[in-house]
Amino acid sequence: MELKLEGLEKRYGKKLALDGFSYTFKQGICGILGANGAGKTTMMNLITDNVSRDRGQILFDGKDVLKLGNAFRSVLGYMPQQQGLYDEMSAYSFLLYLAKLKGLQSRAAKAQAARLLSLVNLSDAAHKKLGGFSGGMRQRVLLCQALLGAPKVVILDEPTAGLDPKERVRIRSYIHELAKECIVLWTTHIVSDIESIADDVILMKQGMLVAHGKPHELIDRISGRDLEDVYMHFLGEDDRDA
Ligand SMILES: Nc1ncnc2c1ncn2[C@@H]1O[C@H](COP(=O)(O)OP(=O)(O)O)[C@@H](O)[C@H]1O
Ligand SMILES: [Mg+2]
């Protein structure tokens, strides 16, 4: 199973948000590191076809995802960087609603919603309104949503954004557990999020791939101590909190 990006390009006016980006994602967790503005969300938007590309190809197991259409969408799970929740809905009904949109049968939808909520320790809050959920609880519901329908490609755009360190560790371990059999793309500008659980890491800057490899390979390549050193080596001059 592989997801191959070839020469992807996306322009916003004069701004080249993605500049001939090529990479092949395989099964496992790929951490995508880059400062704000590096093009991470643009890449996710092109893969999910929420935004049209100017150039390049995206192939899932050798087939063009645009041609696959619904067949690709049905194997895709997506947790967008910013997403509103329906505050009046319960976590359970929110998941049922999205499961229906994904085309799941009602029985399967109910079983999956309950199972996913239990896996992220939200069974007790399943029937409470989302409006009263903490940031960490909301992120966990969004993660469940991305995993409905047993997707093969899971795209998580800054899944830990806005979480406190404890919640961050928690959601990280859920992702690690839940997304074992999939191709997982996980963007972040927080190195510690993916340190120790990413199988592969790619570093992006100004819409381009600047380095990729297994965490230990990257660390060895620059004779660094950890991924933080790798980040500083390749992306250090970028403003990390821009
Ligand atoms: N809808 C848009 N209109 C104009 N410029 C955009 C739009 N979306 C992204 N950009 C620009 O493209 C670049 C990459 O943005 P983005 O993909 O959101 O980066 P990241 O997710 O890594 O922070 C940035 O310079 C950003 O300002
Ligand atoms: Mg982004």
Coordinates of C-alpha atoms and ligand atoms in Angstrom, one line a residue:
M1 CA 0.0 0.0 0.0
E2 CA 1.4 3.4 -0.9
L3 CA 0.4 7.0 -1.6
K4 CA 2.6 8.6 -4.1
L5 CA 2.8 12.4 -4.6
E6 CA 4.6 13.4 -7.8
G7 CA 5.6 17.0 -8.6
L8 CA 2.7 18.5 -6.7
E9 CA 2.4 22.2 -7.2
K10 CA -0.1 24.7 -5.8
R11 CA -0.2 28.4 -6.2
Y12 CA -2.1 31.1 -4.3
G13 CA -1.7 34.1 -6.5
K14 CA 2.1 34.7 -6.6
K15 CA 2.7 32.5 -3.6
L16 CA 3.9 29.0 -4.4
A17 CA 2.5 27.1 -1.5
L18 CA 3.6 23.7 -2.8
D19 CA 6.6 23.7 -5.1
G20 CA 7.1 20.4 -7.0
F21 CA 6.6 18.2 -4.0
S22 CA 7.3 14.5 -4.4
Y23 CA 7.2 11.8 -1.8
T24 CA 5.8 8.3 -1.4
F25 CA 4.0 7.5 1.8
K26 CA 4.0 3.9 3.0
Q27 CA 2.2 2.1 5.8
G28 CA 3.1 3.5 9.2
I29 CA 3.2 6.9 10.8
C30 CA 4.9 9.7 8.8
G31 CA 5.5 12.8 10.8
I32 CA 5.5 15.9 8.6
L33 CA 7.5 18.7 10.2
G34 CA 7.5 22.3 9.0
A35 CA 7.1 25.8 10.3
N36 CA 3.8 27.7 9.8
G37 CA 3.4 28.4 6.2
A38 CA 5.6 25.5 5.0
G39 CA 2.8 24.1 3.0
K40 CA 1.6 21.2 5.2
T41 CA -2.1 22.0 5.1
T42 CA -1.9 22.7 1.4
M43 CA -0.5 19.2 0.9
M44 CA -3.3 17.6 3.0
N45 CA -5.9 19.7 1.1
L46 CA -4.6 18.4 -2.2
I47 CA -4.6 14.8 -1.1
T48 CA -8.2 15.1 0.1
D49 CA -9.1 17.1 -3.0
N50 CA -10.5 19.9 -1.0
V51 CA -8.3 22.2 -3.0
S52 CA -7.4 21.8 -6.7
R53 CA -3.8 21.4 -7.7
D54 CA -2.0 23.2 -10.4
R55 CA 0.4 20.5 -11.4
G56 CA 1.4 17.0 -10.4
Q57 CA -0.1 13.7 -9.5
I58 CA -1.4 11.7 -6.5
L59 CA -1.4 8.0 -6.9
F60 CA -2.9 5.5 -4.5
D61 CA -1.4 2.0 -5.2
G62 CA -0.5 3.3 -8.7
K63 CA -4.0 4.7 -9.5
D64 CA -4.8 8.4 -9.9
V65 CA -6.8 9.5 -6.9
L66 CA -8.9 11.9 -9.0
K67 CA -9.9 9.0 -11.2
L68 CA -10.6 6.8 -8.2
G69 CA -12.9 9.5 -6.8
N70 CA -15.3 8.0 -4.3
A71 CA -13.2 4.8 -4.2
F72 CA -10.3 6.8 -2.8
R73 CA -12.5 9.0 -0.5
S74 CA -13.9 5.9 1.1
V75 CA -10.5 4.8 2.2
L76 CA -9.5 8.2 3.5
G77 CA -9.8 9.5 7.0
Y78 CA -9.2 13.2 7.6
M79 CA -8.8 15.3 10.7
P80 CA -8.6 18.9 9.5
Q81 CA -6.5 21.5 11.2
Q82 CA -9.5 23.6 12.0
Q83 CA -12.9 22.2 12.4
G84 CA -16.0 23.3 14.2
L85 CA -18.0 20.8 16.1
Y86 CA -21.7 21.0 16.4
D87 CA -22.0 22.1 20.0
E88 CA -25.6 21.0 20.4
M89 CA -24.9 17.4 19.3
S90 CA -23.6 14.7 21.5
A91 CA -20.3 13.0 20.6
Y92 CA -22.1 9.9 19.7
S93 CA -24.7 11.5 17.4
F94 CA -21.9 13.6 15.8
L95 CA -20.1 10.4 14.9
L96 CA -23.3 8.8 13.6
Y97 CA -24.0 11.8 11.5
L98 CA -20.5 11.7 9.9
A99 CA -20.6 8.0 9.5
K100 CA -23.8 8.4 7.5
L101 CA -22.1 11.0 5.3
K102 CA -19.3 8.5 4.8
G103 CA -21.9 5.9 3.7
L104 CA -21.7 3.5 6.6
Q105 CA -24.8 1.4 7.3
S106 CA -26.6 2.3 10.5
R107 CA -25.6 -0.8 12.4
A108 CA -21.9 -0.5 11.5
A109 CA -22.0 3.2 12.3
K110 CA -23.4 2.6 15.8
A111 CA -20.9 -0.1 16.5
Q112 CA -17.9 1.9 15.3
A113 CA -19.0 5.1 17.0
A114 CA -19.3 3.3 20.3
R115 CA -16.0 1.4 19.9
L116 CA -14.0 4.4 18.9
L117 CA -15.4 6.5 21.7
S118 CA -14.5 3.8 24.1
L119 CA -10.9 3.5 22.7
V120 CA -10.3 7.2 23.4
N121 CA -11.9 6.9 26.8
L122 CA -15.0 9.0 26.0
S123 CA -17.7 6.4 26.6
D124 CA -18.9 8.2 29.7
A125 CA -19.2 11.4 27.8
A126 CA -20.7 9.9 24.6
H127 CA -24.1 11.3 25.1
K128 CA -23.1 14.7 26.5
K129 CA -23.2 17.8 24.3
L130 CA -20.0 18.7 22.4
G131 CA -20.3 22.3 23.5
G132 CA -19.2 21.3 27.0
F133 CA -16.1 19.4 25.9
S134 CA -12.6 20.5 26.7
G135 CA -10.1 21.0 23.9
G136 CA -8.6 17.6 24.5
M137 CA -12.0 15.9 24.4
R138 CA -12.9 17.7 21.2
Q139 CA -9.6 16.6 19.5
R140 CA -10.4 13.0 20.6
V141 CA -13.8 13.2 19.0
L142 CA -12.3 14.5 15.8
L143 CA -9.8 11.7 15.8
C144 CA -12.6 9.2 16.1
Q145 CA -14.3 10.9 13.2
A146 CA -11.2 10.5 11.1
L147 CA -11.1 6.8 11.9
L148 CA -14.7 5.9 11.1
G149 CA -15.0 3.4 8.3
A150 CA -11.6 1.9 8.9
P151 CA -9.7 4.1 6.5
K152 CA -6.4 3.0 4.9
V153 CA -5.0 6.6 4.6
V154 CA -5.4 8.7 7.7
I155 CA -4.6 12.4 7.5
L156 CA -4.1 14.3 10.7
D157 CA -3.4 18.0 10.4
E158 CA -1.9 19.2 13.6
P159 CA -4.0 16.9 15.8
T160 CA -2.4 18.2 19.0
A161 CA -3.0 21.9 18.3
G162 CA -4.2 23.7 21.3
L163 CA -3.7 20.8 23.7
D164 CA -1.9 20.9 27.0
P165 CA 1.1 18.6 27.4
K166 CA -0.9 15.9 29.2
E167 CA -3.6 15.8 26.5
R168 CA -1.0 15.9 23.8
V169 CA 0.7 12.7 25.2
R170 CA -2.7 11.1 25.4
I171 CA -3.8 11.8 21.9
R172 CA -0.4 10.7 20.6
S173 CA -0.7 7.3 22.3
Y174 CA -4.3 6.9 20.8
I175 CA -3.0 7.7 17.3
H176 CA -0.2 5.3 17.8
E177 CA -2.6 2.5 18.8
L178 CA -5.5 3.2 16.5
A179 CA -3.7 3.9 13.2
K180 CA -1.4 0.8 13.1
E181 CA -2.5 -0.7 9.8
C182 CA -2.8 2.6 7.9
I183 CA -0.7 5.1 6.1
V184 CA -0.8 7.9 8.6
L185 CA 0.2 11.5 7.7
W186 CA 0.7 13.6 10.8
T187 CA 1.6 17.2 10.4
T188 CA 3.0 19.2 13.3
H189 CA 5.4 21.9 14.1
I190 CA 6.0 20.4 17.5
V191 CA 8.8 17.9 17.3
S192 CA 8.1 16.1 20.5
D193 CA 4.7 15.0 19.1
I194 CA 6.1 12.6 16.7
E195 CA 9.5 11.8 18.3
S196 CA 9.5 8.2 19.3
I197 CA 6.4 7.2 17.3
A198 CA 7.0 8.3 13.7
D199 CA 8.3 5.5 11.5
D200 CA 9.4 8.2 9.0
V201 CA 9.8 11.9 9.1
I202 CA 9.7 14.5 6.4
L203 CA 10.8 18.1 6.8
M204 CA 9.2 20.8 4.7
K205 CA 10.1 24.3 3.9
Q206 CA 8.6 26.8 1.5
G207 CA 6.5 24.1 -0.2
M208 CA 9.5 21.8 -0.7
L209 CA 10.8 18.6 0.8
V210 CA 14.1 19.4 2.5
A211 CA 14.9 16.0 4.1
H212 CA 13.3 12.7 4.9
G213 CA 14.2 9.4 6.6
K214 CA 13.7 7.4 9.7
P215 CA 14.1 9.4 12.8
H216 CA 17.4 7.7 13.8
E217 CA 18.8 8.1 10.2
L218 CA 18.1 11.8 10.2
I219 CA 19.7 12.2 13.6
D220 CA 22.8 10.2 12.5
R221 CA 23.0 12.2 9.3
I222 CA 23.5 15.4 11.1
S223 CA 25.3 13.9 14.1
G224 CA 22.6 15.2 16.3
R225 CA 21.2 14.1 19.6
D226 CA 17.5 14.0 18.8
L227 CA 14.8 15.1 16.3
E228 CA 14.8 18.6 17.8
D229 CA 18.4 18.9 16.5
V230 CA 17.3 17.7 13.1
Y231 CA 14.5 20.3 13.0
M232 CA 17.0 23.0 13.9
H233 CA 19.5 21.8 11.4
F234 CA 17.1 21.9 8.5
L235 CA 14.5 24.4 9.5
G236 CA 16.1 26.3 12.2
E237 CA 16.1 29.7 10.6
D238 CA 12.4 29.5 9.9
D239 CA 10.3 31.3 12.5
R240 CA 8.8 28.3 14.4
D241 CA 6.1 30.3 16.1
A242 CA 5.2 32.6 13.2
Ligands
LIG1 N1 -6.4 29.9 0.8 C1 -5.2 30.5 0.7 N2 -5.1 31.7 0.1 C2 -3.9 32.3 0.0 N3 -2.8 31.8 0.5 C3 -2.8 30.6 1.1 C4 -4.1 29.9 1.3 N4 -3.8 28.8 1.9 C5 -2.5 28.8 2.2 N5 -1.9 29.9 1.7 C6 -0.4 30.2 1.8 O1 0.3 29.1 1.4 C7 1.4 28.9 2.2 C8 1.3 27.5 2.8 O2 0.3 27.5 3.8 P1 -0.2 26.2 4.6 O3 -0.3 25.1 3.6 O4 -1.4 26.5 5.3 O5 1.1 25.9 5.5 P2 1.2 25.1 6.9 O6 0.0 24.2 7.0 O7 2.5 24.4 6.8 O8 1.3 26.1 8.0 C9 1.4 30.0 3.2 O9 2.3 31.0 2.7 C10 0.0 30.5 3.2 O10 -0.1 31.8 3.6
MG2 MG -1.3 24.0 8.5

